[in-house]
Short mmCIF file of C-alpha atoms in Angstrom, two decimals:
data_model
loop_
_atom_site.label_atom_id
_atom_site.label_comp_id
_atom_site.label_asym_id
_atom_site.label_seq_id
_atom_site.Cartn_x
_atom_site.Cartn_y
_atom_site.Cartn_z
CA UNK W 6 103.73 47.59 105.46
CA UNK W 7 102.81 48.14 101.78
CA UNK W 8 101.22 51.42 100.72
CA UNK W 9 99.33 52.06 97.50
CA UNK W 10 98.90 55.38 95.72
CA UNK W 11 96.80 56.24 92.70
CA UNK W 12 97.80 57.99 89.52
CA UNK W 13 95.55 60.93 90.41
CA UNK W 14 98.09 61.97 93.05
CA UNK W 15 100.56 62.79 90.28
CA UNK W 16 99.66 66.13 88.61
CA UNK W 17 99.26 66.15 84.86
CA UNK W 18 102.00 68.76 84.48
CA UNK W 19 104.52 66.26 85.86
CA UNK W 20 103.27 63.52 83.57
CA UNK W 21 103.28 65.53 80.36
CA UNK W 22 105.74 68.39 80.78
CA UNK W 23 108.80 67.76 82.92
CA UNK W 24 112.04 69.74 82.82
CA UNK W 25 114.91 67.38 82.07
CA UNK W 26 118.23 69.21 81.70
CA UNK W 27 120.06 66.19 80.21
CA UNK W 28 119.23 62.65 79.14
CA UNK W 29 119.66 60.83 82.43
CA UNK W 30 119.39 57.19 83.51
CA UNK W 31 117.00 56.56 86.37
CA UNK W 32 115.61 60.10 86.31
CA UNK W 33 112.82 60.50 88.88
CA UNK W 34 111.23 63.51 87.18
CA UNK W 35 108.10 61.57 86.14
CA UNK W 36 107.03 60.85 89.71
CA UNK W 37 108.50 63.59 91.84
CA UNK W 38 104.98 64.33 93.09
CA UNK W 39 104.78 60.87 94.65
CA UNK W 40 108.25 61.21 96.17
CA UNK W 41 107.22 64.58 97.57
CA UNK W 42 104.16 62.98 99.17
CA UNK W 43 106.30 60.26 100.77
CA UNK W 44 108.78 62.80 102.14
CA UNK W 45 106.03 65.02 103.54
CA UNK W 46 104.36 61.98 105.12
CA UNK W 47 107.40 61.16 107.26
CA UNK W 48 108.42 64.78 107.83
CA UNK W 49 105.42 67.13 107.90
CA UNK W 50 107.57 69.85 109.51
CA UNK W 51 108.66 71.21 106.13
CA UNK W 52 112.28 71.43 107.29
CA UNK W 53 115.35 71.24 105.09
CA UNK W 54 115.65 68.20 102.81
CA UNK W 55 119.02 66.55 102.20
CA UNK W 56 118.84 65.08 98.69
CA UNK W 57 121.63 62.52 98.32
CA UNK W 58 122.84 61.21 94.93
CA UNK W 59 120.95 64.15 93.47
CA UNK W 60 121.69 63.59 89.77
CA UNK W 61 119.92 66.27 87.76
CA UNK W 62 118.10 67.67 90.79
CA UNK W 63 114.55 66.78 89.74
CA UNK W 64 113.53 65.74 93.26
CA UNK W 65 115.30 68.66 94.90
CA UNK W 66 113.62 71.11 92.52
CA UNK W 67 110.17 69.62 93.17
CA UNK W 68 110.61 69.78 96.96
CA UNK W 69 112.28 73.16 96.67
CA UNK W 70 108.92 74.76 95.95
CA UNK W 71 107.91 74.08 99.56
CA UNK W 72 111.00 73.58 101.69
CA UNK W 73 114.70 74.40 101.76
CA UNK W 74 116.81 71.84 99.95
CA UNK W 75 120.45 70.75 99.95
CA UNK W 76 121.44 68.53 97.04
CA UNK W 77 124.56 66.36 97.24
CA UNK W 78 126.38 64.40 94.55
CA UNK W 79 130.02 63.39 94.14
CA UNK W 80 130.05 64.54 90.50
CA UNK W 81 130.65 68.19 89.56
CA UNK W 82 128.25 68.12 86.60
CA UNK W 83 125.47 67.15 89.03
CA UNK W 84 126.31 70.02 91.35
CA UNK W 85 126.17 72.43 88.41
CA UNK W 86 122.81 71.12 87.18
CA UNK W 87 121.30 71.10 90.66
CA UNK W 88 122.51 74.62 91.35
CA UNK W 89 120.97 75.81 88.08
CA UNK W 90 117.56 74.23 88.67
CA UNK W 91 117.42 75.38 92.30
CA UNK W 92 118.82 78.90 91.83
CA UNK W 93 118.52 79.79 88.13
CA UNK W 94 119.78 83.11 86.88
CA UNK W 95 117.29 85.05 84.80
CA UNK W 96 118.43 86.37 81.42
CA UNK W 97 116.42 88.45 79.00
CA UNK W 98 116.26 87.49 75.32
CA UNK W 99 118.64 90.35 74.57
CA UNK W 100 121.14 89.17 77.20
CA UNK W 101 120.95 85.60 75.91
CA UNK W 102 121.71 86.77 72.38
CA UNK W 103 124.60 88.89 73.63
CA UNK W 104 126.10 85.93 75.52
CA UNK W 105 125.91 83.82 72.38
CA UNK W 106 127.52 86.54 70.27
CA UNK W 107 130.27 86.98 72.85
CA UNK W 108 131.11 83.31 72.53
CA UNK W 109 131.14 83.38 68.73
CA UNK W 110 133.14 86.58 68.28
CA UNK W 111 135.67 85.94 71.02
CA UNK W 112 139.23 86.05 69.69
CA UNK W 113 140.00 82.62 71.15
CA UNK W 114 137.00 81.15 69.35
CA UNK W 115 138.19 82.60 66.07
CA UNK W 116 141.65 81.14 66.65
CA UNK W 117 140.21 77.76 67.57
CA UNK W 118 138.04 77.57 64.46
CA UNK W 119 141.07 78.47 62.36
CA UNK W 120 143.11 75.73 64.05
CA UNK W 121 140.38 73.20 63.30
CA UNK W 122 139.84 74.34 59.73
CA UNK W 123 141.61 71.30 58.18
CA UNK W 124 139.46 68.89 60.18
CA UNK W 125 136.26 70.87 59.66
CA UNK W 126 136.82 70.79 55.90
CA UNK W 127 137.64 67.08 55.96
CA UNK W 128 134.55 66.30 58.03
CA UNK W 129 132.38 68.28 55.60
CA UNK W 130 133.90 66.34 52.70
CA UNK W 131 133.18 63.04 54.50
CA UNK W 132 129.54 64.03 54.95
CA UNK W 133 129.26 65.06 51.29
CA UNK W 134 130.74 61.73 50.24
CA UNK W 135 128.29 59.89 52.48
CA UNK W 136 125.36 61.84 51.03
CA UNK W 137 126.50 60.63 47.62
CA UNK W 138 126.52 57.02 48.79
CA UNK W 139 130.17 56.51 49.81
CA UNK W 140 130.21 56.24 53.61
CA UNK W 141 133.70 54.77 54.06
CA UNK W 142 135.44 58.08 54.82
CA UNK W 143 132.74 59.05 57.32
CA UNK W 144 133.01 55.71 59.13
CA UNK W 145 136.78 56.11 59.34
CA UNK W 146 136.41 59.62 60.75
CA UNK W 147 134.02 58.45 63.48
CA UNK W 148 136.24 55.50 64.38
CA UNK W 149 139.35 57.67 64.71
CA UNK W 150 140.51 58.77 68.20
CA UNK W 151 140.09 62.39 69.35
CA UNK W 152 143.03 64.76 69.11
CA UNK W 153 144.05 64.40 72.77
CA UNK W 154 144.33 60.63 72.43
CA UNK W 155 146.05 60.83 69.06
CA UNK W 156 148.74 63.17 70.37
CA UNK W 157 149.36 61.32 73.65
CA UNK W 158 149.45 57.81 72.19
CA UNK W 159 150.98 58.59 68.77
CA UNK W 160 148.05 57.03 66.95
CA UNK W 161 148.38 56.69 63.18
CA UNK W 162 145.12 56.79 61.26
CA UNK W 163 144.27 54.52 58.36
CA UNK W 164 143.24 57.46 56.18
CA UNK W 165 146.09 59.63 54.95
CA UNK W 166 143.68 62.52 54.29
CA UNK W 167 142.39 62.36 57.87
CA UNK W 168 145.91 61.89 59.18
CA UNK W 169 147.12 65.03 57.43
CA UNK W 170 144.11 67.06 58.57
CA UNK W 171 144.48 65.95 62.20
CA UNK W 172 148.22 66.59 62.26
CA UNK W 173 147.76 70.03 60.72
CA UNK W 174 145.12 70.91 63.32
CA UNK W 175 147.36 69.77 66.18
CA UNK W 176 150.27 71.84 64.88
CA UNK W 177 148.02 74.89 64.63
CA UNK W 178 146.72 74.38 68.18
CA UNK W 179 150.28 74.18 69.48
CA UNK W 180 151.25 77.28 67.53
CA UNK W 181 148.29 79.23 68.92
CA UNK W 182 149.10 78.12 72.50
CA UNK W 183 145.72 76.37 72.65
CA UNK W 184 147.02 72.84 73.15
CA UNK W 185 146.22 71.67 76.69
CA UNK W 186 144.27 74.86 77.23
CA UNK W 187 140.94 74.68 79.13
CA UNK W 188 139.53 76.71 76.24
CA UNK W 189 139.88 73.64 74.00
CA UNK W 190 138.97 70.75 76.30
CA UNK W 191 135.84 69.67 74.40
CA UNK W 192 137.57 70.06 71.06
CA UNK W 193 140.60 67.94 71.94
CA UNK W 194 138.83 65.18 73.87
CA UNK W 195 135.47 64.86 72.15
CA UNK W 196 135.60 66.59 68.77
CA UNK W 197 134.91 64.13 65.95
CA UNK W 198 133.95 61.48 68.51
CA UNK W 199 130.73 62.76 70.07
CA UNK W 200 130.34 66.06 68.24
CA UNK W 201 131.37 67.58 64.95
CA UNK W 202 134.56 69.63 65.17
CA UNK W 203 132.62 72.86 64.72
CA UNK W 204 130.17 71.87 67.45
CA UNK W 205 133.00 70.97 69.81
CA UNK W 206 134.70 74.33 69.22
CA UNK W 207 131.48 76.25 69.90
CA UNK W 208 130.80 74.22 73.04
CA UNK W 209 134.27 75.25 74.21
CA UNK W 210 133.38 78.84 73.38
CA UNK W 211 130.18 78.96 75.44
CA UNK W 212 131.93 77.15 78.29
CA UNK W 213 134.57 79.88 78.32
CA UNK W 214 131.84 82.52 78.52
CA UNK W 215 130.32 80.71 81.50
CA UNK W 216 133.62 80.41 83.35
CA UNK W 217 134.43 84.10 82.79
CA UNK W 218 130.99 85.30 83.92
CA UNK W 219 130.03 86.62 87.34
CA UNK W 220 129.97 83.89 89.97
CA UNK W 221 126.21 84.05 90.62
CA UNK W 222 125.47 83.34 86.94
CA UNK W 223 128.16 80.75 86.30
CA UNK W 224 126.24 77.57 87.12
CA UNK W 225 123.20 78.51 85.05
CA UNK W 226 125.38 79.32 82.05
CA UNK W 227 127.38 76.12 82.53
CA UNK W 228 124.21 74.04 82.89
CA UNK W 229 122.86 75.43 79.62
CA UNK W 230 126.05 74.23 77.91
CA UNK W 231 125.65 70.74 79.42
CA UNK W 232 122.04 70.60 78.24
CA UNK W 233 123.13 71.71 74.79
CA UNK W 234 125.80 68.99 74.66
CA UNK W 235 123.28 66.37 75.75
CA UNK W 236 120.95 67.38 72.94
CA UNK W 237 123.71 67.52 70.34
CA UNK W 238 125.64 64.36 71.10
CA UNK W 239 125.93 62.01 68.13
CA UNK W 240 125.17 58.67 69.81
CA UNK W 241 122.31 56.23 70.04
CA UNK W 242 120.17 57.19 73.02
CA UNK W 243 121.81 60.60 73.46
CA UNK W 244 124.12 59.41 76.22
CA UNK W 245 127.91 59.29 76.49
CA UNK W 246 128.44 55.66 77.50
CA UNK W 247 129.38 54.54 74.01
CA UNK W 248 130.29 56.48 70.85
CA UNK W 249 128.32 55.64 67.76
CA UNK W 250 129.38 52.36 66.16
CA UNK W 251 129.65 52.84 62.36
CA UNK W 252 129.82 49.13 61.57
CA UNK W 253 127.87 46.03 62.48
CA UNK W 254 129.49 42.84 63.80
CA UNK W 255 130.49 41.69 60.31
CA UNK W 256 132.36 44.93 59.65
CA UNK W 257 129.79 46.26 57.22
CA UNK W 258 129.01 49.96 57.56
CA UNK W 259 125.50 50.50 58.88
CA UNK W 260 123.01 51.76 56.33
CA UNK W 261 121.63 54.40 58.70
CA UNK W 262 125.03 55.91 59.52
CA UNK W 263 125.01 58.83 57.09
CA UNK W 264 121.51 59.96 58.05
CA UNK W 265 122.10 59.83 61.81
CA UNK W 266 125.47 61.57 61.67
CA UNK W 267 124.29 64.27 59.28
CA UNK W 268 121.25 64.95 61.46
CA UNK W 269 123.13 65.33 64.74
CA UNK W 270 126.27 67.04 63.45
CA UNK W 271 124.32 69.70 61.61
CA UNK W 272 122.48 70.85 64.74
CA UNK W 273 123.22 74.53 65.52
CA UNK W 274 125.07 74.88 68.82
CA UNK W 275 124.36 78.53 69.54
CA UNK W 276 120.66 78.36 68.72
CA UNK W 277 120.23 75.35 70.99
CA UNK W 278 122.30 77.02 73.70
CA UNK W 279 120.11 80.12 73.54
CA UNK W 280 116.97 77.99 73.80
CA UNK W 281 118.29 76.20 76.88
CA UNK W 282 119.28 79.48 78.54
CA UNK W 283 115.72 80.63 77.97
CA UNK W 284 114.37 77.46 79.61
CA UNK W 285 116.60 77.84 82.66
CA UNK W 286 115.62 81.50 82.96
CA UNK W 287 111.96 80.48 83.25
CA UNK W 288 112.50 77.99 86.09
CA UNK W 289 111.15 79.01 89.51
CA UNK W 290 113.71 79.58 92.24
CA UNK W 291 113.61 77.24 95.21
CA UNK W 292 112.50 78.72 98.52
CA UNK W 293 114.85 79.92 101.24
CA UNK W 294 118.57 79.25 100.86
CA UNK W 295 118.95 76.19 98.60
CA UNK W 296 122.39 74.61 98.33
CA UNK W 297 124.03 72.32 95.78
CA UNK W 298 127.14 70.52 97.04
CA UNK W 299 129.73 68.32 95.43
CA UNK W 300 130.47 65.92 98.24
CA UNK W 301 130.51 62.27 99.27
CA UNK W 302 127.17 61.30 100.78
CA UNK W 303 128.62 60.15 104.11
CA UNK W 304 130.58 63.38 104.46
CA UNK W 305 127.43 65.36 103.76
CA UNK W 306 125.50 63.44 106.41
CA UNK W 307 128.18 64.03 109.02
CA UNK W 308 129.01 67.63 108.18
CA UNK W 309 125.83 69.52 109.05
CA UNK W 310 123.19 66.98 110.01
CA UNK W 311 121.51 69.26 112.56
CA UNK W 312 120.25 71.51 109.77
CA UNK W 313 118.31 68.73 108.04
CA UNK W 314 114.92 67.32 108.96
CA UNK W 315 114.61 64.55 106.35
CA UNK W 316 116.81 62.66 103.87
CA UNK W 317 115.98 61.45 100.38
CA UNK W 318 118.42 58.99 98.77
CA UNK W 319 118.47 57.60 95.24
CA UNK W 320 121.72 55.60 95.06
CA UNK W 321 122.70 53.75 91.89
CA UNK W 322 121.55 50.16 92.00
CA UNK W 323 123.05 48.29 89.05
CA UNK W 324 126.54 47.12 88.17
CA UNK W 325 126.71 49.87 85.54
CA UNK W 326 129.20 52.54 86.52
CA UNK W 327 127.02 55.56 85.91
CA UNK W 328 129.99 57.88 85.51
CA UNK W 329 130.60 56.24 82.13
CA UNK W 330 127.33 57.77 80.95
CA UNK W 331 128.27 61.29 82.04
CA UNK W 332 132.06 61.47 81.78
CA UNK W 333 131.85 64.04 78.98
CA UNK W 334 129.68 66.35 81.09
CA UNK W 335 132.07 65.93 84.04
CA UNK W 336 135.10 66.83 81.93
CA UNK W 337 133.26 69.82 80.48
CA UNK W 338 132.65 71.13 84.00
CA UNK W 339 136.16 70.46 85.29
CA UNK W 340 137.92 71.57 82.08
CA UNK W 341 140.94 69.57 83.18
CA UNK W 342 143.38 67.22 81.44
CA UNK W 343 142.07 63.74 82.31
CA UNK W 344 144.10 60.66 81.55
CA UNK W 345 142.07 58.52 79.15
CA UNK W 346 141.44 55.02 80.45
CA UNK W 347 142.82 52.05 78.54
CA UNK W 348 141.46 48.62 77.70
CA UNK W 349 143.15 45.39 76.66
CA UNK W 350 142.48 44.38 73.05
CA UNK W 351 144.32 41.57 71.27
CA UNK W 352 146.80 41.46 74.14
CA UNK W 353 147.62 45.18 73.93
CA UNK W 354 146.55 48.12 76.05
CA UNK W 355 144.84 50.75 73.95
CA UNK W 356 142.91 53.94 74.81
CA UNK W 357 139.21 53.39 75.45
CA UNK W 358 137.24 54.35 72.39
CA UNK W 359 134.87 56.50 74.44
CA UNK W 360 137.76 58.57 75.84
CA UNK W 361 136.60 57.76 79.36
CA UNK W 362 138.30 59.40 82.31
CA UNK W 363 140.73 57.04 84.00
CA UNK W 364 139.91 58.60 87.37
CA UNK W 365 136.13 58.66 86.92
CA UNK W 366 134.06 57.90 89.98
CA UNK W 367 132.80 54.34 90.42
CA UNK W 368 130.18 54.03 93.13
CA UNK W 369 130.41 51.30 95.75
CA UNK W 370 126.65 50.90 95.31
CA UNK W 371 127.33 49.54 91.81
CA UNK W 372 129.73 46.77 92.87
CA UNK W 373 128.22 43.49 94.03
CA UNK W 374 130.84 42.88 96.70
CA UNK W 375 130.58 46.34 98.27
CA UNK W 376 126.95 47.36 97.66
CA UNK W 377 125.42 45.60 100.73
CA UNK W 378 127.87 47.35 103.07
CA UNK W 379 127.24 50.65 101.28
CA UNK W 380 123.48 50.38 101.81
CA UNK W 381 124.04 49.34 105.41
CA UNK W 382 126.27 52.39 105.97
CA UNK W 383 123.66 54.65 104.41
CA UNK W 384 120.84 53.38 106.64
CA UNK W 385 123.06 53.37 109.74
CA UNK W 386 124.47 56.87 109.23
CA UNK W 387 121.11 58.49 108.52
CA UNK W 388 119.60 56.76 111.57
CA UNK W 389 122.54 57.84 113.76
CA UNK W 390 121.69 61.43 112.83
CA UNK W 391 118.14 60.72 114.01
CA UNK W 392 116.70 61.58 110.60
CA UNK W 393 113.84 59.96 108.67
CA UNK W 394 114.72 58.60 105.23
CA UNK W 395 112.98 58.00 101.92
CA UNK W 396 114.99 55.70 99.67
CA UNK W 397 114.28 55.04 95.98
CA UNK W 398 115.10 51.63 94.61
CA UNK W 399 114.19 49.57 91.58
CA UNK W 400 114.16 45.80 92.02
CA UNK W 401 114.20 44.99 88.30
CA UNK W 402 115.40 46.38 85.00
CA UNK W 403 113.42 49.38 83.80
CA UNK W 404 114.02 48.84 80.12
CA UNK W 405 116.74 51.50 80.17
CA UNK W 406 119.57 49.21 79.13
CA UNK W 407 120.96 48.81 82.64
CA UNK W 408 121.95 45.51 84.18
CA UNK W 409 120.15 43.62 86.96
CA UNK W 410 120.38 45.06 90.48
CA UNK W 411 123.39 44.07 92.53
CA UNK W 412 121.40 43.88 95.79
CA UNK W 413 117.98 42.24 96.01
CA UNK W 414 114.95 44.17 97.18
CA UNK W 415 114.56 41.65 100.00
CA UNK W 416 118.05 42.44 101.28
CA UNK W 417 117.45 46.20 101.05
CA UNK W 418 114.32 45.86 103.19
CA UNK W 419 116.16 43.70 105.73
CA UNK W 420 118.90 46.34 106.03
CA UNK W 421 116.31 49.08 106.50
CA UNK W 422 114.63 47.13 109.34
CA UNK W 423 118.03 46.59 110.95
CA UNK W 424 118.30 50.32 111.65
CA UNK W 425 114.72 51.61 111.61
CA UNK W 426 111.77 50.35 113.64
CA UNK W 427 109.24 51.55 111.10
CA UNK W 428 109.71 50.81 107.39
CA UNK W 429 106.91 51.27 104.88
CA UNK W 430 107.28 50.05 101.31
CA UNK W 431 105.55 51.86 98.44
CA UNK W 432 105.50 50.62 94.85
CA UNK W 433 105.50 52.73 91.71
CA UNK W 434 105.04 51.51 88.15
CA UNK W 435 105.97 54.25 85.69
CA UNK W 436 104.14 57.28 87.05
CA UNK W 437 101.46 55.27 88.87
CA UNK W 438 101.64 52.88 91.80
CA UNK W 439 100.91 49.19 91.57
CA UNK W 440 98.01 48.04 93.66
CA UNK W 441 99.75 45.39 95.71
CA UNK W 442 98.03 44.07 98.79
CA UNK W 443 100.42 41.40 100.00
CA UNK W 444 104.01 40.97 101.13
CA UNK W 445 106.67 43.44 100.04
CA UNK W 446 108.75 40.47 98.95
CA UNK W 447 106.43 39.66 96.05
CA UNK W 448 108.61 41.49 93.58
CA UNK W 449 109.88 38.87 91.18
CA UNK W 450 106.76 39.04 89.02
CA UNK W 451 107.10 42.81 88.56
CA UNK W 452 109.12 43.82 85.52
CA UNK W 453 108.98 47.60 85.81
CA UNK W 454 108.68 48.49 89.48
CA UNK W 455 110.10 51.43 91.38
CA UNK W 456 110.07 51.21 95.15
CA UNK W 457 110.08 53.88 97.85
CA UNK W 458 111.18 52.84 101.34
CA UNK W 459 109.89 55.18 104.04
CA UNK W 460 112.09 54.75 107.11
CA UNK W 461 111.29 56.70 110.23
CA UNK W 462 111.40 56.66 114.00
#
């Protein structure tokens, strides 16, 4: 059965003003009202929602205004963001300013900025040179590996000035007992690569404040740091899948490089952090006892299924490994010492330029050979728990740079019917629904469709 909705069912506030904590692929924030309607249609009881593959928690937050919600995602950064949007701590303007000052004036922050002084000065010189028309030094800086990679793999840089500055900074970090410290994770892994060195140090500083804060405030403070990093990051598209490329395919430095880098790397960390804390403080708290879990979706379904009355699932549906887009946020939350993945180039194994985590999660829903079984397991497990399900899926590219879907919409519908007697298919285009009046399989002509499958007993 094909259902049609109209744009009038989506409130203007969701079309024009939606809270997005980070730049996120496949974010459902623009049509959470429609998803809410679908969920309430198959479960009018208002019982607890289990939101699987929760991402930034936009659906959970929208449903959390009316019913208790449990969000689940295998990534820690998602758990932090979902916790913050469901149960935000409220800080006054004075408290926000005090938190920012605590980060800046902390003794560790002062030490870290001193350790990075050689690199901070060199980066400033590179930007000055670029502003004067010579962008070579800036391009070399951006192409150079972060400190953690340089130290581990004994990388020699082509610029002697940059080499000296990096080596001096590393020696200072060792001397201050800050090498391999969680207080310098962002600095060592992502400084110079995604952020300026000063920005990286201050992100480390506000992360330390979050970790040392009272438990009930920790996730909100951490989420504000993640949002700040997402706004600051010096990449095209404000995502972490690929560091900025200074040169075109011929090796010529891009004419826009200096402007883009100067714009992003001059953004003030603490001011942006304060603004995000203010935004989180204004979010409404979800009703009842909301929960945000870091867990595999099948474990979550099996662990406490009796407490749920409906399931919403938004699994990844392309061959892109989404963790590549958010590995920086994950490392910021874990503050661990990840091994950087390596690639083969010219017959040699070298560290990945994006400093990706070697152990980063790669969803079975993103792999062509495993995705059909993954979807089948999802439908089967939810049905075994005797729960209705709303599943989001997109049969075609959405213009977001992702690759074609690894499982066809036809196959998804077949799998749904295998486990559920009643399956209704709803189509969304942007924030409105397409007016389709024929078979659900007429999808190949749609370039920008989003589909909701309503599966119920």
